[in-house]
Short mmCIF file of C-alpha atoms in Angstrom, two decimals:
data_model
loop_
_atom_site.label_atom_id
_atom_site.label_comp_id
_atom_site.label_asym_id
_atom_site.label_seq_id
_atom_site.Cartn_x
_atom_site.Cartn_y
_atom_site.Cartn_z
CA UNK A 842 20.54 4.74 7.43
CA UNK A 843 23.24 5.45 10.13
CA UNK A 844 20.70 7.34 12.45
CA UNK A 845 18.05 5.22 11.95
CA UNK A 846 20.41 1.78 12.90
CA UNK A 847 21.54 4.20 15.67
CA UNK A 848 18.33 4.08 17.46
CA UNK A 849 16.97 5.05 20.02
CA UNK A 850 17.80 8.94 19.85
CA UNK A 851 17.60 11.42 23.11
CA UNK A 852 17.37 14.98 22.89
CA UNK A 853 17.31 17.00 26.37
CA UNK A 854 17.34 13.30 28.21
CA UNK A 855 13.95 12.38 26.57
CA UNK A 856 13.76 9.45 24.01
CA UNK A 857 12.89 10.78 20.02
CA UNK A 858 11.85 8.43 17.50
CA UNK A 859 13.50 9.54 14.45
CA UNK A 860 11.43 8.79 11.16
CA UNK A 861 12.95 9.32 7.66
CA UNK A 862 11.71 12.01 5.44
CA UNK A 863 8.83 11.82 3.10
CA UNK A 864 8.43 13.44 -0.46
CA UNK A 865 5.95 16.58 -0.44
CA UNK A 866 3.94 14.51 -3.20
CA UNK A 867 4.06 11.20 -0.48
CA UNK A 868 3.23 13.36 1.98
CA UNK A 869 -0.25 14.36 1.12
CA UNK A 870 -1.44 10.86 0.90
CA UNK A 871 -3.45 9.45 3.77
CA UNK A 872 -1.61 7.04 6.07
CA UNK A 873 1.60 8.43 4.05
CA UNK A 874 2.54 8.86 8.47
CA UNK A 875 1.55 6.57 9.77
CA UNK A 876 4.07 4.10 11.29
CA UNK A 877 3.77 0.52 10.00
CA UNK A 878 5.12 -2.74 9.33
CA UNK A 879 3.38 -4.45 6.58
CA UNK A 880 3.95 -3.45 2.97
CA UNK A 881 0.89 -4.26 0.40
CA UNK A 882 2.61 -5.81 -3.55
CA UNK A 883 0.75 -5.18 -6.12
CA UNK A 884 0.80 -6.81 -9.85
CA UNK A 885 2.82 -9.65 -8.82
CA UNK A 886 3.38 -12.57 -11.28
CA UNK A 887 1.70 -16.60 -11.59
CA UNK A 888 5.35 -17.24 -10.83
CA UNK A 889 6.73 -15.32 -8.06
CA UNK A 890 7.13 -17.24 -4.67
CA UNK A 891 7.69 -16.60 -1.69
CA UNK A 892 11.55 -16.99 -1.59
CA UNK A 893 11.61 -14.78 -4.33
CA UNK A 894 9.60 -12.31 -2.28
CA UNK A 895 12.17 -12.97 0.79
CA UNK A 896 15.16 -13.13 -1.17
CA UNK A 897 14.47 -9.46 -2.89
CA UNK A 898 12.36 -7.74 0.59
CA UNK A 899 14.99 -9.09 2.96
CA UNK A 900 17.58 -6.36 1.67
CA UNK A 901 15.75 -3.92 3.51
CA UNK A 902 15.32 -5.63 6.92
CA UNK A 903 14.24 -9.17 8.15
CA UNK A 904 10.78 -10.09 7.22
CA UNK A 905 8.82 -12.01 9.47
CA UNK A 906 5.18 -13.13 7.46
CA UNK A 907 4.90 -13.38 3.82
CA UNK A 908 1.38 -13.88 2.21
CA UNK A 909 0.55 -14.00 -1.19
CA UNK A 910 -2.68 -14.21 -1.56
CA UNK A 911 -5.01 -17.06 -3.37
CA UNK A 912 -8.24 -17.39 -4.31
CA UNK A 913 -9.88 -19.72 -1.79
CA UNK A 914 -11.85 -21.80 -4.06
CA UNK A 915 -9.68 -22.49 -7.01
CA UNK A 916 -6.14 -21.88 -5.15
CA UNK A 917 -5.25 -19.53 -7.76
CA UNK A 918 -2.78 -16.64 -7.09
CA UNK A 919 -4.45 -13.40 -7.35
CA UNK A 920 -1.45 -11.58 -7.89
CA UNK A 921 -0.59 -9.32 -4.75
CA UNK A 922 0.66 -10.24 -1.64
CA UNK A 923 1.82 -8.86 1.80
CA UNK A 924 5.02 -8.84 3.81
CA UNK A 925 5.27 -8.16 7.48
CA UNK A 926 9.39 -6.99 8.58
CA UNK A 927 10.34 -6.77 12.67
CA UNK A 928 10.84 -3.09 11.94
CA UNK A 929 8.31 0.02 10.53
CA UNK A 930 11.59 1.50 8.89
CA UNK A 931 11.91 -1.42 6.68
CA UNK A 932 8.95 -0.33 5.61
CA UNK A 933 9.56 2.99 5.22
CA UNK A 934 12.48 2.34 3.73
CA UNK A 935 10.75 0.34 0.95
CA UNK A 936 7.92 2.06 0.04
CA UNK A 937 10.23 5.25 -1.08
CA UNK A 938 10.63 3.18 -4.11
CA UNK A 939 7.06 2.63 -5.71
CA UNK A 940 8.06 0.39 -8.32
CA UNK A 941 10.88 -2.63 -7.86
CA UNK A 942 11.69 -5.58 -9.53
CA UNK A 943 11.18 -9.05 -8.00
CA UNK A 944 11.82 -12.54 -10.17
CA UNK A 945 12.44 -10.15 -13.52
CA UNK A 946 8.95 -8.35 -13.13
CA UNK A 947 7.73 -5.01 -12.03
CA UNK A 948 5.69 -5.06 -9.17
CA UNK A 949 4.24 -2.13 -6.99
CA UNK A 950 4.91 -1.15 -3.38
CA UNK A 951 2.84 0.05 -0.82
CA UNK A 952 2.15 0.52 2.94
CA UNK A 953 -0.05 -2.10 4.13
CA UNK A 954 -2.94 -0.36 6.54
CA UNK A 955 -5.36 -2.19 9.06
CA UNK A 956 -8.97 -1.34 8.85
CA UNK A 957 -9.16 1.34 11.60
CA UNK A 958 -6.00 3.12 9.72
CA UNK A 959 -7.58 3.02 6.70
CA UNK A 960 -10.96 4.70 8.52
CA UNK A 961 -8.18 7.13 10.36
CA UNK A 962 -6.60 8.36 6.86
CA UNK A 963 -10.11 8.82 5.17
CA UNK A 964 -11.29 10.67 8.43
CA UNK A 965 -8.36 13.38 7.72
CA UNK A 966 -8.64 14.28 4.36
CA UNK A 967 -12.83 14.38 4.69
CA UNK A 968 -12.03 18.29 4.98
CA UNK A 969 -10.43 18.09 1.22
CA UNK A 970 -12.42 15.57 -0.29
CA UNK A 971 -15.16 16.31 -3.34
CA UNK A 972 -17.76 14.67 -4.88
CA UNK A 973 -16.36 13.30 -7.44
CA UNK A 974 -16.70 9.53 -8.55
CA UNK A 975 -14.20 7.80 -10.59
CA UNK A 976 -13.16 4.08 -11.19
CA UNK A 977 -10.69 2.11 -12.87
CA UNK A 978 -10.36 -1.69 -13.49
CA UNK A 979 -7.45 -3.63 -12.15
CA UNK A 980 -7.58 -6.61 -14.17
CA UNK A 981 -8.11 -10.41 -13.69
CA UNK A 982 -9.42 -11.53 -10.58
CA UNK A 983 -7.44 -9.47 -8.40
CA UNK A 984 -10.11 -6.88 -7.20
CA UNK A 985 -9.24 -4.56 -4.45
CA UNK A 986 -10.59 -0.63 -3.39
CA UNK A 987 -8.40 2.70 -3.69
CA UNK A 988 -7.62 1.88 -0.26
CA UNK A 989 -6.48 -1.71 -0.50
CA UNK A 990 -9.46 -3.32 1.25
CA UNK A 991 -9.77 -5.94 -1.18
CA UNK A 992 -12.42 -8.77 -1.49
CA UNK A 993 -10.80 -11.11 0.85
CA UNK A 994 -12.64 -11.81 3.77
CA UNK A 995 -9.44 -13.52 5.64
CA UNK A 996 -7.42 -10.53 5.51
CA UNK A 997 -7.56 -6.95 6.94
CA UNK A 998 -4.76 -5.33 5.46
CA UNK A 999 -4.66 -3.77 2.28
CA UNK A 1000 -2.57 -0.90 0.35
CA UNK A 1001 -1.83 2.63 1.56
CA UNK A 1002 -2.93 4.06 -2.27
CA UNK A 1003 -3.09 7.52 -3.68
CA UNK A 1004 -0.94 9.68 -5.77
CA UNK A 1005 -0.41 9.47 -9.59
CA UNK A 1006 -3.33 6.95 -11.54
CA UNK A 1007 -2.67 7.43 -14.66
CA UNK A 1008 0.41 9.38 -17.21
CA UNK A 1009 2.89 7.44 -19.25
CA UNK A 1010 4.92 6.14 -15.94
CA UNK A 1011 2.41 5.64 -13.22
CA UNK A 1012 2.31 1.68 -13.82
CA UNK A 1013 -0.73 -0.61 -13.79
CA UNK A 1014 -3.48 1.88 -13.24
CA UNK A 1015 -5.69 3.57 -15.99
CA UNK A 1016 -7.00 6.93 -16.13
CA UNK A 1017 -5.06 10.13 -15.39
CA UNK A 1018 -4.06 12.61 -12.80
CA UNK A 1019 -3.83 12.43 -9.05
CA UNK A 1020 -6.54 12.11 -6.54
CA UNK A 1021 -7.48 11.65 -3.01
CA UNK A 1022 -9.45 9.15 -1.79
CA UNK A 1023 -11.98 7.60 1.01
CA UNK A 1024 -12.44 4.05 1.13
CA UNK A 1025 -15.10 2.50 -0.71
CA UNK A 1026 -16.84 1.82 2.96
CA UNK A 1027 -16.38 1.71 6.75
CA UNK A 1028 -17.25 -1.46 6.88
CA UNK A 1029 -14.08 -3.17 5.85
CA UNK A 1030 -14.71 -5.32 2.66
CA UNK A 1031 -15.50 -4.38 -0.52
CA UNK A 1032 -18.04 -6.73 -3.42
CA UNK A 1033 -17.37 -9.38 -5.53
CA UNK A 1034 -15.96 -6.96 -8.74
CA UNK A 1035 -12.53 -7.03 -9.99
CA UNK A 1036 -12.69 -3.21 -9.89
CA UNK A 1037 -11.08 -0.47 -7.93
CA UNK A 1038 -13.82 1.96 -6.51
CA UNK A 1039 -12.98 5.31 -5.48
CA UNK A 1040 -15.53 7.28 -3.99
CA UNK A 1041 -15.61 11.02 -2.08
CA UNK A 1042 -12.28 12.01 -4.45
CA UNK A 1043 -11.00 15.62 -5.05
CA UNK A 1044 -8.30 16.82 -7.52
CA UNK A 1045 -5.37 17.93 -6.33
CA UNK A 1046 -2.47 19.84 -8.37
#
């Protein structure tokens, strides 16, 4: 925390942007990188708000936008939501945790990625990707792909996923093991399912 509130770093007279250190099983997620300041929530409660979002977020750094998202018919929350901070170490800073507590319920933590990241990060790990085909429902009306770009057509931000999907601790998701990922399509939005899709996906171990 010290060198990161110390910033900005030179080495030799030129200006480094120090970055803090991601586990080996982070790592090897796409966008796991890339620099950011938007965080995706996933599985949030009817009854979280948005002070309780700012109240529990702002420990890591000052927010600056917090959405949670509705359905634009019925106004209904559809349980996820996204926080902007001023800084990408916020961020970083956050997402080291994948699971946290907000208003007495678990929710989950990701890095928030635009479109064009989330084409970048598929483009990369083409070269490992298989053709395998698996899916896995979310639940309710939340519906979103393995790379966050959920059926929302006012947003383009969505979750930096990957990693662990199923096991006695990995949280909301069914299924089992870890896989990689592209996103469902280049195109941006996914259908009108309540389903995550994940398509091109290899095994890793």
């Amino acid at each position: 925390d010290a060198a990161m509130n110390a910033r900005p770093h030179k080495v030799d007279r030129r200006v480094v942007e120090p970055k803090r250190a991601v586990s080996r099983e982070d790592s090897q997620r796409p966008g796991a990188h890339l620099t950011v300041k938007k965080i995706f929530l996933g599985a949030i409660k009817e009854d979280a708000e948005e002070h309780h979002l700012r109240d529990y977020f702002e420990q890591y750094g000052k927010t600056e936008v917090i959405e949670i998202m509705t359905d634009q018919g019925s106004g209904k929350k559809r349980g996820f939501a996204f926080i902007a901070f001023d800084d990408h170490d916020s961020v970083d800073k956050t997402v080291i945790q994948k699971y946290h507590t907000v208003n007495g319920h678990n929710c989950e933590v990701r890095k928030a990625l635009s479109k064009q990241e989330m084409a970048n990060a598929s483009f990369s790990q083409r070269g490992q990707s298989g053709s395998g085909n698996f899916g896995c429902g979310y639940g309710g009306d939340r519906s979103y792909n393995d790379f966050g770009n959920y059926n929302n057509k006012s947003s383009n931000f969505g979750p930096m996923k990957g990693g662990n999907f199923g096991g006695r601790s990995s949280g909301p998701y069914g299924g089992g093991g870890q896989y990689f990922a592209k996103p469902q399509n280049q195109g941006g939005y996914g259908g009108s399912s309540s389903s995550i899709s994940i398509h091109g996906s290899s095994r890793t171990f």
